[in-house]
Coordinates of C-alpha atoms and ligand atoms in Angstrom, one line a residue:
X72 CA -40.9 -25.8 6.6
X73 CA -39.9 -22.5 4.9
X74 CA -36.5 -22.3 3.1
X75 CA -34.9 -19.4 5.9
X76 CA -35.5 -22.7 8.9
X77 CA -34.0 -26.1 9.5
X78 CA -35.9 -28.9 11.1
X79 CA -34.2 -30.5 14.7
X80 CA -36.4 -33.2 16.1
X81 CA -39.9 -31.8 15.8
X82 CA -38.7 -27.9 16.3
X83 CA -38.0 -25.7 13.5
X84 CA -35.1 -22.8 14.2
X85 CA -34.0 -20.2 12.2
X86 CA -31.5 -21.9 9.4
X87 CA -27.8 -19.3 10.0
X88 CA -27.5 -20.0 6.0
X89 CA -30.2 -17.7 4.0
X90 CA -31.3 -18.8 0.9
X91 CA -28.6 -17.0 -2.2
X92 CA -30.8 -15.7 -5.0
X93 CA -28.2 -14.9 -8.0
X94 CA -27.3 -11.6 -8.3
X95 CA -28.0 -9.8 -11.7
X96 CA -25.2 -7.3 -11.3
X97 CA -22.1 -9.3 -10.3
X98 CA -20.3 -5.6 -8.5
X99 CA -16.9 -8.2 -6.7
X100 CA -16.3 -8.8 -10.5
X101 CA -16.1 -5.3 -11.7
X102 CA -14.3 -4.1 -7.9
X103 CA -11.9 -6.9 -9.0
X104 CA -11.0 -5.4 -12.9
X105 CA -11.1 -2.0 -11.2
X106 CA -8.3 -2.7 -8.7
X107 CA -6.5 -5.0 -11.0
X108 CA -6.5 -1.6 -12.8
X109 CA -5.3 0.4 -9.7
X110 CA -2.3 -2.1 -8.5
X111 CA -0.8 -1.6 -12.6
X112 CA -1.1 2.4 -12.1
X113 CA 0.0 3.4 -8.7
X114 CA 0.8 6.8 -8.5
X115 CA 3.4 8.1 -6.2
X116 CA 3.8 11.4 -4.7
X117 CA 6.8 13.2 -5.6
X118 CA 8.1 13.8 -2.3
X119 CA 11.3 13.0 -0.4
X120 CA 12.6 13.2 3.1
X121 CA 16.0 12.2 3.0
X122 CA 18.9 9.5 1.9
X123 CA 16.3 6.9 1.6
X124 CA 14.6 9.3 -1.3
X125 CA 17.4 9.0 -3.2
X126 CA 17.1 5.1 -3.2
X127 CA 13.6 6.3 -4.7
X128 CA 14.8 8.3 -7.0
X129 CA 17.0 5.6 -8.5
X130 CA 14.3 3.2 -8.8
X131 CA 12.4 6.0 -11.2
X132 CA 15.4 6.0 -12.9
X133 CA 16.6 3.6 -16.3
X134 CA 18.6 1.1 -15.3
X135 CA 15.8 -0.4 -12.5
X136 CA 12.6 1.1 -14.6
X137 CA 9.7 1.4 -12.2
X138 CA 7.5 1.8 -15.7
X139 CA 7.3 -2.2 -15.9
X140 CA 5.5 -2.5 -13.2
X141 CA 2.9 1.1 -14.1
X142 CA 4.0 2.8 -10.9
X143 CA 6.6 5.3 -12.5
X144 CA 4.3 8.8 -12.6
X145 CA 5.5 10.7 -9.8
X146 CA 2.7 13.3 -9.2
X147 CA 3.9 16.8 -8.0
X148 CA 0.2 17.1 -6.8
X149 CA -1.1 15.2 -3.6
X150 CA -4.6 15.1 -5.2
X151 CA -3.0 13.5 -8.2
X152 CA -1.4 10.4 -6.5
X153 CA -2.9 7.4 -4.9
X154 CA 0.7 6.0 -3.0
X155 CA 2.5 7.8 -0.3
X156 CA 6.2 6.5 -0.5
X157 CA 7.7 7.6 3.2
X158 CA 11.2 7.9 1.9
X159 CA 13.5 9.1 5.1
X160 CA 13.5 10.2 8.6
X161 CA 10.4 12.0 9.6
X162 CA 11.3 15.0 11.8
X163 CA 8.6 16.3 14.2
X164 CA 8.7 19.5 12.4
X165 CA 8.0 17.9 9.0
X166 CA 5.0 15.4 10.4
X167 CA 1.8 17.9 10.4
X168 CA 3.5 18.8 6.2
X169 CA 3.4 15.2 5.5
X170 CA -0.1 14.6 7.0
X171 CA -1.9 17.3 5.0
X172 CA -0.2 15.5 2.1
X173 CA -1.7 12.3 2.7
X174 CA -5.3 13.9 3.4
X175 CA -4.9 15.9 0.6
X176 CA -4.7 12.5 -1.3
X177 CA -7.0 11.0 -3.6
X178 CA -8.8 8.1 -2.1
X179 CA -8.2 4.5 -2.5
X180 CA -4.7 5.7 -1.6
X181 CA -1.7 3.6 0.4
X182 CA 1.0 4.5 2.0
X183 CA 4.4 3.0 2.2
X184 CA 7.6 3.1 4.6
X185 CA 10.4 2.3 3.1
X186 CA 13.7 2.5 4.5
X187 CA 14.8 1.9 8.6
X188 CA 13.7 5.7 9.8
X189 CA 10.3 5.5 8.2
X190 CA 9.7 2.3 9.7
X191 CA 10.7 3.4 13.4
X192 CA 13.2 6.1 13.6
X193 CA 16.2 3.8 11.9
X194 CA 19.6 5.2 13.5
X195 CA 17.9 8.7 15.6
X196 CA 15.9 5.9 17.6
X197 CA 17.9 6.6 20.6
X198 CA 17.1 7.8 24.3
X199 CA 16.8 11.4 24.9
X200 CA 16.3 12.3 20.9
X201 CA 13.4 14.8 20.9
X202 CA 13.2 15.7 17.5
X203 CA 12.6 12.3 15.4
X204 CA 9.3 10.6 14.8
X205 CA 9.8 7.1 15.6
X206 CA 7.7 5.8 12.4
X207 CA 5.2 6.6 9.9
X208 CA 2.7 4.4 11.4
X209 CA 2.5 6.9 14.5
X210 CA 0.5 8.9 12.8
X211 CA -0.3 7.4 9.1
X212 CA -2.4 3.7 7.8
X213 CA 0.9 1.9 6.6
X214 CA 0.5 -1.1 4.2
X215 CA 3.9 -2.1 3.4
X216 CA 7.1 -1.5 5.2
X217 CA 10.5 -1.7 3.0
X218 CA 13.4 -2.5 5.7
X219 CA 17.3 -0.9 5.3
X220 CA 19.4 1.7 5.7
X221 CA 18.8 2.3 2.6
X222 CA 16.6 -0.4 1.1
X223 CA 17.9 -0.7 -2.6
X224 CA 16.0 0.0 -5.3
X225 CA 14.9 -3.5 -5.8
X226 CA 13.1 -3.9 -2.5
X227 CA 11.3 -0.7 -3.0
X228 CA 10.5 -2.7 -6.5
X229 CA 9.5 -5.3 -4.5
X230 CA 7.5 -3.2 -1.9
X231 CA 5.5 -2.0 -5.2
X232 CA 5.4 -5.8 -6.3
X233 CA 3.9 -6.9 -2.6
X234 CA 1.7 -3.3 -2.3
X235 CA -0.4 -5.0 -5.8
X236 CA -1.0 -7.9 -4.3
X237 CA -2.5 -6.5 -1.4
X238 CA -4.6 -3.9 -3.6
X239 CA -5.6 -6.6 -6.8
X240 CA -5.5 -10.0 -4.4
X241 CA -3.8 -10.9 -7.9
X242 CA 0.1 -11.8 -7.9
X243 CA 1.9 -10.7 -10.9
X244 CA 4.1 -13.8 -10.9
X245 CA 3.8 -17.5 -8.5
X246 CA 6.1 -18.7 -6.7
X247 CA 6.7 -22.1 -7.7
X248 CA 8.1 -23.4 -4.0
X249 CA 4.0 -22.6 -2.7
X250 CA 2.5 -23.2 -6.0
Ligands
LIG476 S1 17.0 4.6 6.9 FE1 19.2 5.1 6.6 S2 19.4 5.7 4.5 FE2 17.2 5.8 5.0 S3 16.8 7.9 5.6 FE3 17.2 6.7 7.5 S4 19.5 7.0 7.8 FE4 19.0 7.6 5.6

């Protein structure tokens, strides 16, 4: 019987488990240190697109001190950052601006909603508005959503916080209630 088959009464059939010869490059390690890397150093885009943005701009600022957690380098250049932060409402005219920004960004690159109109229109969700977008995710890959009218600084921090997880698969402190 070859190693690729399992034996069932007198028949051979294919075994669903192939034989694992070691790698000699282990590539998952050095993908892991690599986004370990990424989720310590995420690079906004400066860009704001309304109250929420101030929220934002507050969180860059000393007293909550986005540098802790790496992410505080606002690029004024879309091919310098790797995190869209939608930070307001979206208006229809606005939306084709905002998506040459993001395709204009670097790749790995995530995007964020933070605040209620980023997430679905907030307060201008209403019936017969025609000039709102009713949320990033019509029209841009969202990973994390920050909910509010504003959020405060600290749940952007904590949209950052969640956003490294998700990237590194690593979590910068455990919570001792699952642990
Ligand atoms: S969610 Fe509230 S605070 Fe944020 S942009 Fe909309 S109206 Fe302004």
């Amino acid at each position: 019987m070859d190693q690729g088959s399992i034996q069932v009464g007198t028949q051979n059939i294919p075994s669903p488990v192939e034989p694992v010869s070691s790698p000699l490059v282990h590539f998952a390690i050095a993908d892991k240190l690599i986004n370990i890397g990424r989720s310590n150093s995420l690079w906004p885009l400066t860009f704001g697109l309304a109250c929420c943005a101030i929220e934002m701009m507050a969180t860059g600022c000393a007293r909550f001190d986005m540098s802790r957690f790496g992410a505080e380098v606002f690029r004024p250049s879309a091919r310098q950052a790797d995190l869209m932060i939608v930070a307001g409402t979206i208006s229809k005219k606005m939306q084709p601006g905002i998506k040459t920004l993001y395709d204009q960004m670097s790749e790995p690159k995530w995007v964020m909603a933070l605040g209620n109109c980023a997430i679905s229109g907030g307060p201008f969700a209403f019936e017969g508005q025609y000039g709102i977008v009713l949320g990033a995710d019509q029209f841009l890959p969202v990973d994390i959503y920050v909910p509010g009218c504003p959020p405060r600084p600290e749940a952007l921090l904590q949209g950052i916080i969640e956003l490294e997880h998700k990237v590194s698969g690593w979590k910068r402190w455990k919570n001792p209630e699952t642990v």
